[in-house]
Tab-separated table of C-alpha atoms and ligand atoms in Angstrom:
chain	number	residue	atom	x	y	z
I	1	MET	CA	-26.702	-9.470	-24.801
I	2	ARG	CA	-24.688	-7.467	-27.382
I	3	ASN	CA	-24.055	-3.775	-26.908
I	4	ARG	CA	-26.063	-1.342	-28.978
I	5	SER	CA	-24.586	1.955	-30.186
I	6	ILE	CA	-26.500	5.035	-29.230
I	7	ILE	CA	-25.813	8.601	-30.322
I	8	THR	CA	-26.069	10.437	-27.013
I	9	GLY	CA	-24.973	13.888	-28.197
I	10	THR	CA	-24.384	15.856	-31.382
I	11	GLY	CA	-22.667	19.160	-32.021
I	12	ARG	CA	-21.752	21.498	-34.857
I	13	PHE	CA	-19.575	24.459	-35.505
I	14	LEU	CA	-19.893	26.815	-38.436
I	15	PRO	CA	-17.320	29.587	-38.803
I	16	PRO	CA	-19.049	32.976	-38.485
I	17	ARG	CA	-17.948	34.506	-41.838
I	18	ILE	CA	-20.828	34.251	-44.321
I	19	ILE	CA	-19.971	34.239	-48.036
I	20	SER	CA	-22.966	34.934	-50.258
I	21	ASN	CA	-23.327	34.046	-53.918
I	22	PHE	CA	-22.976	37.796	-54.606
I	23	ASP	CA	-19.542	37.747	-52.923
I	24	LEU	CA	-18.514	34.950	-55.321
I	25	GLU	CA	-19.853	36.936	-58.306
I	26	LYS	CA	-17.053	39.401	-57.567
I	27	LYS	CA	-14.388	36.723	-57.867
I	28	MET	CA	-15.476	34.718	-60.919
I	29	ASN	CA	-17.946	34.640	-63.805
I	30	THR	CA	-20.948	33.289	-61.960
I	31	THR	CA	-24.322	34.556	-60.771
I	32	ASP	CA	-26.497	34.141	-57.717
I	33	GLU	CA	-29.228	32.921	-60.050
I	34	TRP	CA	-27.055	30.172	-61.576
I	35	ILE	CA	-25.831	28.946	-58.206
I	36	ARG	CA	-29.346	28.879	-56.703
I	37	GLN	CA	-30.918	27.190	-59.698
I	38	ARG	CA	-28.244	24.540	-60.150
I	39	SER	CA	-27.426	23.777	-56.517
I	40	GLY	CA	-29.905	25.467	-54.148
I	41	ILE	CA	-27.015	27.224	-52.363
I	42	GLY	CA	-27.476	30.815	-51.188
I	43	GLU	CA	-24.457	31.190	-48.924
I	44	ARG	CA	-21.725	29.242	-47.234
I	45	ARG	CA	-19.268	29.782	-44.354
I	46	TYR	CA	-15.529	30.344	-44.725
I	47	ALA	CA	-13.112	29.969	-41.829
I	48	GLU	CA	-10.312	32.522	-41.446
I	49	ALA	CA	-6.654	31.914	-42.273
I	50	GLY	CA	-5.025	30.234	-39.319
I	51	VAL	CA	-8.074	28.059	-38.632
I	52	GLY	CA	-7.903	24.422	-39.698
I	53	SER	CA	-10.292	21.482	-39.883
I	54	SER	CA	-9.043	20.320	-36.507
I	55	ASP	CA	-10.200	23.614	-34.937
I	56	LEU	CA	-13.680	23.280	-36.476
I	57	ALA	CA	-13.771	19.625	-35.363
I	58	TYR	CA	-12.678	20.590	-31.866
I	59	GLU	CA	-15.440	23.223	-31.483
I	60	ALA	CA	-18.074	20.769	-32.776
I	61	ALA	CA	-16.693	18.030	-30.453
I	62	LEU	CA	-17.044	20.322	-27.404
I	63	LYS	CA	-20.720	20.844	-28.204
I	64	ALA	CA	-21.339	17.129	-28.735
I	65	ILE	CA	-19.620	16.325	-25.432
I	66	GLU	CA	-21.752	18.971	-23.649
I	67	ASN	CA	-24.969	17.657	-25.222
I	68	ALA	CA	-24.080	14.071	-24.338
I	69	GLN	CA	-23.472	15.220	-20.765
I	70	ILE	CA	-20.321	13.226	-20.392
I	71	GLU	CA	-16.899	14.048	-19.005
I	72	LYS	CA	-14.526	14.362	-21.933
I	73	SER	CA	-12.029	12.223	-20.023
I	74	LYS	CA	-14.462	9.312	-20.436
I	75	ILE	CA	-14.014	9.281	-24.216
I	76	ASP	CA	-12.075	6.160	-25.039
I	77	PHE	CA	-11.622	6.499	-28.824
I	78	ILE	CA	-11.686	9.197	-31.501
I	79	ILE	CA	-12.663	8.853	-35.142
I	80	ALA	CA	-12.065	11.870	-37.386
I	81	ALA	CA	-13.170	12.330	-40.966
I	82	THR	CA	-11.960	15.061	-43.349
I	83	LEU	CA	-10.674	15.546	-46.878
I	84	SER	CA	-9.059	18.802	-45.863
I	85	PRO	CA	-6.685	17.920	-43.024
I	86	ASP	CA	-4.503	20.584	-41.430
I	87	HIS	CA	-1.422	18.692	-42.617
I	88	TYR	CA	-0.473	16.088	-45.216
I	89	PHE	CA	0.245	13.993	-42.088
I	90	PRO	CA	-0.613	13.364	-39.294
I	91	GLY	CA	-4.398	13.346	-39.678
I	92	ILE	CA	-6.655	15.580	-37.602
I	93	GLY	CA	-7.682	12.803	-35.154
I	94	VAL	CA	-4.611	13.275	-32.984
I	95	LEU	CA	-4.832	17.081	-33.263
I	96	VAL	CA	-8.428	17.026	-31.986
I	97	GLN	CA	-7.295	14.671	-29.236
I	98	ALA	CA	-4.532	17.069	-28.154
I	99	LYS	CA	-6.871	20.086	-28.319
I	100	LEU	CA	-9.284	18.236	-26.050
I	101	GLY	CA	-6.446	17.606	-23.601
I	102	LEU	CA	-6.813	13.834	-23.960
I	103	SER	CA	-3.902	11.455	-24.268
I	104	GLN	CA	-3.255	7.760	-24.778
I	105	ILE	CA	-6.571	6.928	-26.420
I	106	GLY	CA	-6.496	5.890	-30.076
I	107	ALA	CA	-7.403	8.363	-32.800
I	108	LEU	CA	-8.383	6.986	-36.199
I	109	ASP	CA	-8.542	9.076	-39.377
I	110	VAL	CA	-11.173	8.190	-41.957
I	111	ARG	CA	-10.615	9.324	-45.535
I	112	ASN	CA	-13.910	8.724	-47.236
I	113	GLN	CA	-14.762	12.288	-48.155
I	114	CYS	CA	-18.522	12.942	-48.394
I	115	CYS	CA	-19.162	9.507	-46.845
I	116	GLY	CA	-16.678	10.100	-44.025
I	117	PHE	CA	-19.288	10.531	-41.326
I	118	ILE	CA	-21.225	7.384	-42.201
I	119	TYR	CA	-18.043	5.351	-42.706
I	120	GLY	CA	-16.873	6.625	-39.300
I	121	LEU	CA	-20.235	5.826	-37.758
I	122	SER	CA	-19.962	2.293	-39.078
I	123	VAL	CA	-16.504	1.870	-37.522
I	124	ALA	CA	-17.764	3.280	-34.191
I	125	ASP	CA	-20.762	0.952	-34.284
I	126	GLN	CA	-18.599	-2.130	-34.810
I	127	TYR	CA	-16.228	-1.193	-31.988
I	128	ILE	CA	-19.119	-0.566	-29.587
I	129	LYS	CA	-20.888	-3.809	-30.555
I	130	ALA	CA	-17.640	-5.743	-30.092
I	131	GLY	CA	-17.242	-4.206	-26.619
I	132	THR	CA	-13.875	-2.648	-27.488
I	133	TYR	CA	-14.848	0.936	-26.658
I	134	LYS	CA	-17.710	2.528	-24.709
I	135	LYS	CA	-17.689	6.218	-25.563
I	136	ILE	CA	-16.476	7.217	-29.002
I	137	LEU	CA	-16.119	10.738	-30.323
I	138	LEU	CA	-16.806	10.895	-34.064
I	139	VAL	CA	-15.899	14.222	-35.678
I	140	ALA	CA	-16.086	15.383	-39.263
I	141	ALA	CA	-14.825	18.763	-40.365
I	142	GLU	CA	-13.714	20.578	-43.485
I	143	LYS	CA	-11.781	23.721	-44.219
I	144	GLN	CA	-12.223	23.714	-47.987
I	145	SER	CA	-12.289	27.445	-48.722
I	146	SER	CA	-8.505	27.825	-48.705
I	147	ASN	CA	-7.996	25.441	-51.625
I	148	LEU	CA	-10.650	26.156	-54.231
I	149	ASP	CA	-9.930	27.532	-57.694
I	150	TYR	CA	-11.761	30.879	-57.645
I	151	SER	CA	-11.039	31.504	-61.330
I	152	ASP	CA	-13.690	30.851	-64.021
I	153	GLU	CA	-12.018	27.497	-64.663
I	154	GLY	CA	-12.809	26.302	-61.155
I	155	ARG	CA	-16.250	27.934	-60.760
I	156	ASP	CA	-18.211	24.663	-60.927
I	157	MET	CA	-16.493	23.484	-57.722
I	158	ALA	CA	-15.774	26.762	-55.999
I	159	VAL	CA	-19.438	27.838	-55.662
I	160	LEU	CA	-20.456	24.571	-54.046
I	161	PHE	CA	-18.150	24.048	-51.100
I	162	GLY	CA	-18.014	25.532	-47.588
I	163	ASP	CA	-16.375	25.055	-44.216
I	164	GLY	CA	-17.792	23.555	-41.049
I	165	GLY	CA	-17.643	20.800	-38.505
I	166	GLY	CA	-20.036	18.289	-36.955
I	167	ALA	CA	-19.629	15.702	-34.213
I	168	ALA	CA	-21.394	12.912	-32.381
I	169	ILE	CA	-20.771	10.945	-29.207
I	170	ILE	CA	-21.556	7.259	-29.678
I	171	GLU	CA	-22.013	5.217	-26.536
I	172	ALA	CA	-22.597	1.630	-25.617
I	173	SER	CA	-25.938	0.659	-24.213
I	174	ASN	CA	-27.255	-2.747	-23.283
I	175	SER	CA	-30.844	-1.610	-22.801
I	176	GLN	CA	-33.490	-3.899	-24.257
I	177	GLY	CA	-35.133	-1.136	-26.346
I	178	GLU	CA	-35.054	-0.577	-30.092
I	179	MET	CA	-33.013	2.597	-29.760
I	180	GLY	CA	-29.670	3.230	-31.490
I	181	ILE	CA	-27.828	2.467	-34.693
I	182	LEU	CA	-29.746	-0.349	-36.376
I	183	SER	CA	-27.302	-0.878	-39.233
I	184	THR	CA	-24.739	0.826	-41.499
I	185	HIS	CA	-24.016	0.019	-45.160
I	186	LEU	CA	-20.853	0.953	-46.987
I	187	PHE	CA	-20.176	0.794	-50.745
I	188	SER	CA	-17.452	1.955	-53.136
I	189	ASP	CA	-16.294	1.751	-56.716
I	190	GLY	CA	-12.701	2.905	-57.218
I	191	LYS	CA	-12.899	2.929	-60.988
I	192	ASN	CA	-14.487	6.379	-60.659
I	193	ALA	CA	-11.722	7.784	-58.461
I	194	SER	CA	-10.686	10.392	-61.032
I	195	ASP	CA	-14.216	11.703	-61.521
I	196	LEU	CA	-13.985	13.591	-58.239
I	197	TRP	CA	-10.545	14.060	-56.786
I	198	MET	CA	-7.641	16.189	-55.841
I	199	GLU	CA	-5.051	14.459	-57.958
I	200	LYS	CA	-2.039	16.262	-56.619
I	201	PRO	CA	0.079	16.497	-54.507
I	202	SER	CA	1.143	12.968	-55.260
I	203	PRO	CA	4.302	11.085	-54.430
I	204	TYR	CA	4.102	9.754	-58.003
I	205	ASP	CA	5.712	13.074	-58.895
I	206	HIS	CA	9.292	13.681	-58.088
I	207	PRO	CA	9.382	16.161	-56.520
I	208	THR	CA	5.828	15.943	-55.232
I	209	PHE	CA	5.398	19.721	-54.960
I	210	ALA	CA	6.878	20.813	-58.318
I	211	LYS	CA	6.361	24.459	-59.385
I	212	GLU	CA	4.951	23.329	-62.772
I	213	LEU	CA	2.207	21.410	-61.011
I	214	LEU	CA	1.304	24.508	-59.087
I	215	ALA	CA	1.331	26.570	-62.280
I	216	ASP	CA	-0.906	23.993	-63.965
I	217	LYS	CA	-3.345	24.273	-61.026
I	218	LYS	CA	-2.947	20.593	-60.241
I	219	PHE	CA	-3.398	21.114	-56.523
I	220	TYR	CA	-7.097	21.961	-56.751
I	221	PRO	CA	-9.964	19.483	-56.428
I	222	ARG	CA	-11.701	18.711	-59.732
I	223	MET	CA	-14.777	16.781	-60.711
I	224	ASP	CA	-16.902	15.638	-63.597
I	225	GLY	CA	-20.058	17.163	-62.108
I	226	ARG	CA	-22.539	15.436	-64.396
I	227	THR	CA	-21.130	11.957	-63.776
I	228	VAL	CA	-21.088	12.604	-60.026
I	229	PHE	CA	-24.662	13.917	-60.139
I	230	LYS	CA	-25.968	10.973	-62.167
I	231	ASN	CA	-24.356	8.381	-59.853
I	232	ALA	CA	-25.341	10.202	-56.659
I	233	VAL	CA	-29.067	10.182	-57.507
I	234	GLU	CA	-28.900	6.425	-58.207
I	235	LYS	CA	-26.569	5.181	-55.500
I	236	MET	CA	-27.992	7.030	-52.497
I	237	PRO	CA	-31.510	5.577	-53.003
I	238	GLU	CA	-29.974	2.117	-53.548
I	239	ALA	CA	-28.037	2.434	-50.275
I	240	VAL	CA	-31.204	3.535	-48.435
I	241	GLN	CA	-33.221	0.645	-49.880
I	242	ALA	CA	-30.521	-1.865	-48.878
I	243	ALA	CA	-30.583	-0.477	-45.334
I	244	LEU	CA	-34.379	-0.583	-45.040
I	245	LYS	CA	-34.507	-4.106	-46.429
I	246	GLN	CA	-31.975	-5.395	-43.923
I	247	ASN	CA	-34.117	-4.027	-41.080
I	248	GLY	CA	-37.444	-5.206	-42.443
I	249	LEU	CA	-38.550	-1.577	-42.850
I	250	THR	CA	-40.134	0.363	-45.706
I	251	ILE	CA	-39.786	3.942	-46.807
I	252	GLU	CA	-43.090	4.710	-45.012
I	253	ASP	CA	-41.360	3.885	-41.704
I	254	VAL	CA	-38.783	6.614	-42.185
I	255	ASP	CA	-39.375	9.858	-40.220
I	256	HIS	CA	-36.327	11.741	-41.448
I	257	LEU	CA	-33.943	11.259	-44.335
I	258	ILE	CA	-30.643	13.152	-44.059
I	259	PRO	CA	-28.809	13.005	-47.391
I	260	HIS	CA	-25.310	14.380	-47.691
I	261	GLN	CA	-25.836	18.015	-48.674
I	262	ALA	CA	-24.051	18.032	-52.055
I	263	ASN	CA	-26.602	19.830	-54.179
I	264	ASP	CA	-30.250	20.445	-53.350
I	265	ARG	CA	-31.275	19.089	-56.747
I	266	ILE	CA	-29.551	15.817	-55.819
I	267	SER	CA	-31.387	15.694	-52.455
I	268	LEU	CA	-34.732	16.329	-54.148
I	269	MET	CA	-34.084	13.686	-56.830
I	270	VAL	CA	-33.039	11.177	-54.142
I	271	ALA	CA	-36.348	11.920	-52.366
I	272	ARG	CA	-38.283	11.487	-55.600
I	273	ASN	CA	-36.513	8.227	-56.450
I	274	LEU	CA	-37.287	6.895	-52.986
I	275	ARG	CA	-40.859	8.245	-53.052
I	276	ILE	CA	-40.391	9.849	-49.671
I	277	PRO	CA	-42.276	13.116	-48.999
I	278	VAL	CA	-39.911	16.051	-49.286
I	279	GLU	CA	-40.978	17.330	-45.825
I	280	LYS	CA	-39.167	14.322	-44.376
I	281	VAL	CA	-35.899	15.285	-46.073
I	282	ILE	CA	-33.567	17.447	-43.982
I	283	ARG	CA	-31.961	20.119	-46.174
I	284	ASN	CA	-29.756	22.999	-45.150
I	285	ILE	CA	-27.448	23.401	-48.151
I	286	ASP	CA	-28.951	26.843	-48.850
I	287	ARG	CA	-27.033	28.186	-45.817
I	288	TYR	CA	-23.843	26.147	-45.714
I	289	GLY	CA	-23.101	24.803	-49.204
I	290	ASN	CA	-21.446	21.403	-49.396
I	291	THR	CA	-19.371	20.801	-46.242
I	292	THR	CA	-18.366	17.310	-47.408
I	293	ALA	CA	-17.790	14.961	-44.412
I	294	ALA	CA	-19.364	17.518	-42.023
I	295	SER	CA	-22.652	17.997	-43.870
I	296	ILE	CA	-24.574	15.107	-42.305
I	297	PRO	CA	-23.579	15.705	-38.658
I	298	ILE	CA	-24.268	19.459	-39.086
I	299	ALA	CA	-27.745	18.719	-40.479
I	300	LEU	CA	-28.345	16.092	-37.797
I	301	ASP	CA	-27.380	18.427	-34.983
I	302	GLU	CA	-29.572	21.248	-36.325
I	303	ALA	CA	-32.563	18.948	-36.650
I	304	VAL	CA	-32.079	17.582	-33.121
I	305	GLU	CA	-31.669	21.093	-31.709
I	306	GLU	CA	-34.777	22.366	-33.475
I	307	GLY	CA	-36.750	19.460	-31.987
I	308	ARG	CA	-37.467	18.174	-35.469
I	309	ILE	CA	-35.880	14.801	-34.641
I	310	LYS	CA	-37.550	13.365	-31.559
I	311	ALA	CA	-36.994	10.277	-29.392
I	312	GLY	CA	-38.260	7.166	-31.150
I	313	ASP	CA	-37.990	8.659	-34.684
I	314	LEU	CA	-36.475	6.585	-37.454
I	315	VAL	CA	-33.599	8.540	-39.023
I	316	VAL	CA	-31.877	7.429	-42.207
I	317	LEU	CA	-28.573	8.873	-43.334
I	318	THR	CA	-27.138	8.532	-46.832
I	319	ALA	CA	-24.122	9.925	-48.651
I	320	PHE	CA	-22.331	9.760	-51.972
I	321	GLY	CA	-19.010	11.213	-53.016
I	322	SER	CA	-15.397	10.916	-54.088
I	323	GLY	CA	-14.095	7.377	-54.548
I	324	PHE	CA	-16.822	6.828	-55.587
I	325	THR	CA	-18.105	5.845	-52.178
I	326	TRP	CA	-21.690	5.749	-50.991
I	327	ALA	CA	-23.285	4.680	-47.745
I	328	SER	CA	-26.340	4.622	-45.506
I	329	ALA	CA	-27.230	4.218	-41.862
I	330	VAL	CA	-30.493	3.561	-40.015
I	331	ILE	CA	-30.883	4.981	-36.514
I	332	ARG	CA	-33.763	4.699	-34.093
I	333	TRP	CA	-33.428	7.968	-32.228
T	1	UT7	O1	-20.290	16.102	-52.511
T	1	UT7	C1	-20.283	15.279	-53.629
T	1	UT7	C2	-19.594	15.961	-54.703
T	1	UT7	N1	-20.269	16.873	-55.530
T	1	UT7	C3	-21.465	16.741	-56.055
T	1	UT7	O2	-22.243	15.894	-55.730
T	1	UT7	C4	-21.811	17.691	-57.159
T	1	UT7	C5	-22.450	16.982	-58.332
T	1	UT7	N2	-22.627	17.804	-59.462
T	1	UT7	C6	-23.396	18.936	-59.446
T	1	UT7	O3	-23.914	19.307	-58.439
T	1	UT7	C7	-23.631	19.657	-60.740
T	1	UT7	O4	-23.132	18.884	-61.806
T	1	UT7	C8	-22.961	21.084	-60.788
T	1	UT7	C9	-23.700	22.016	-59.811
T	1	UT7	C10	-21.498	21.010	-60.448
T	1	UT7	C11	-23.129	21.651	-62.199
T	1	UT7	O5	-24.480	21.719	-62.564
T	1	UT7	P1	-24.948	21.177	-63.983
T	1	UT7	O6	-26.362	21.485	-64.088
T	1	UT7	O7	-24.497	19.749	-64.106
T	1	UT7	O8	-24.148	22.127	-64.949
T	1	UT7	P2	-23.095	21.744	-66.076
T	1	UT7	O9	-21.841	21.230	-65.464
T	1	UT7	O10	-23.785	20.915	-67.078
T	1	UT7	O11	-22.778	23.143	-66.688
T	1	UT7	C12	-23.759	23.951	-67.349
T	1	UT7	C13	-23.160	25.242	-67.731
T	1	UT7	C14	-21.819	25.096	-68.445
T	1	UT7	O12	-21.727	26.073	-69.422
T	1	UT7	P3	-22.041	25.681	-70.983
T	1	UT7	O13	-21.006	24.627	-71.314
T	1	UT7	O14	-23.428	25.115	-70.977
T	1	UT7	O15	-21.879	26.966	-71.699
T	1	UT7	C15	-20.821	25.450	-67.343
T	1	UT7	O16	-19.607	25.986	-67.850
T	1	UT7	O17	-22.922	26.036	-66.572
T	1	UT7	C16	-21.567	26.522	-66.580
T	1	UT7	N3	-21.131	26.675	-65.196
T	1	UT7	C17	-21.356	27.800	-64.504
T	1	UT7	N4	-21.967	28.979	-64.848
T	1	UT7	C18	-22.029	29.901	-63.889
T	1	UT7	C19	-20.463	25.803	-64.407
T	1	UT7	N5	-20.269	26.351	-63.187
T	1	UT7	C20	-20.805	27.592	-63.229
T	1	UT7	C21	-20.919	28.639	-62.270
T	1	UT7	N6	-21.548	29.737	-62.675
T	1	UT7	N7	-20.454	28.506	-61.039
């Protein structure tokens, strides 16, 4: 019988410094009212200087390992997702590995932005099903606060994003039950790459880090918010429907939907398009903003800790973001 992938532990780490909308009002021409109305965000967390995504990932990983009740030495593979790595290279996978005091095992970096956790989950699921690995650490973390444009020009992006990390331990099980990852579904359309991106630094430029590029604010992430919004509210429901169809399930079977926390209006429109009651949608963007790859594992861990997600529940994850990429996963908890 083929292995099944089971999430045996989750963890999260949010840096303690809370940045309210009022704090941002002092930096740029924005208001608490605008941010709440347009995004549902009330506050977000910012990590201090000297803290990187790998540190947030490490803290979240420790909690996931503790909750899974495994020895960290038993982890046989690491998958790490971030769009804000500590360094241009190497990725944070090896840094998390070193911080955990592990060596030899492979560490894979996933660069699928808001979909990073689900893309990583899909990779983990395939490795487990193939019998290659037995205990995989999947981490997703972002330190975005140090590279946002806090001028009026960058206010559409700057108010949305926050820092944080989330993690999961995915283990092989050959039990007969229905439990575990039922399926994952990955999609992308690269023609929209420039609608949400950090264009520079780029080796197209010679030199890559030219002063003029810095002066032109080319090193900040930028997006066409309306195009992203419009696509997100279409593609996430499509991804969920594809996942349900493959498993012979309907939206009525879903106990919890965890959408990537990009904007609360997006989450509510996704719920409306899917005709799922809003009480079944897990939403925490009001407290953390958009933590990109980390948003789903943070929300998942909170919901598990609160006892909202219980054994046997059907949990559906979905995300949309830069690439464009979009994805879904169905898990029997
Ligand atoms: O994780 C995946 C990636 N991100 C997303 O999924 C985000 C997707 N997009 C969005 O969430 C929304 O498009 C935003 C929240 C970014 C913007 O909301 P919107 O309702 O689409 O606003 P808008 O871009 O149409 O802008 C409306 C107005 C503009 O002013 P004018 O041209 O009407 O005078 C903006 O300049 O709001 C202005 N504006 C702001 N005002 C105050 C833009 N950002 C701000 C701000 N504070 N922070």
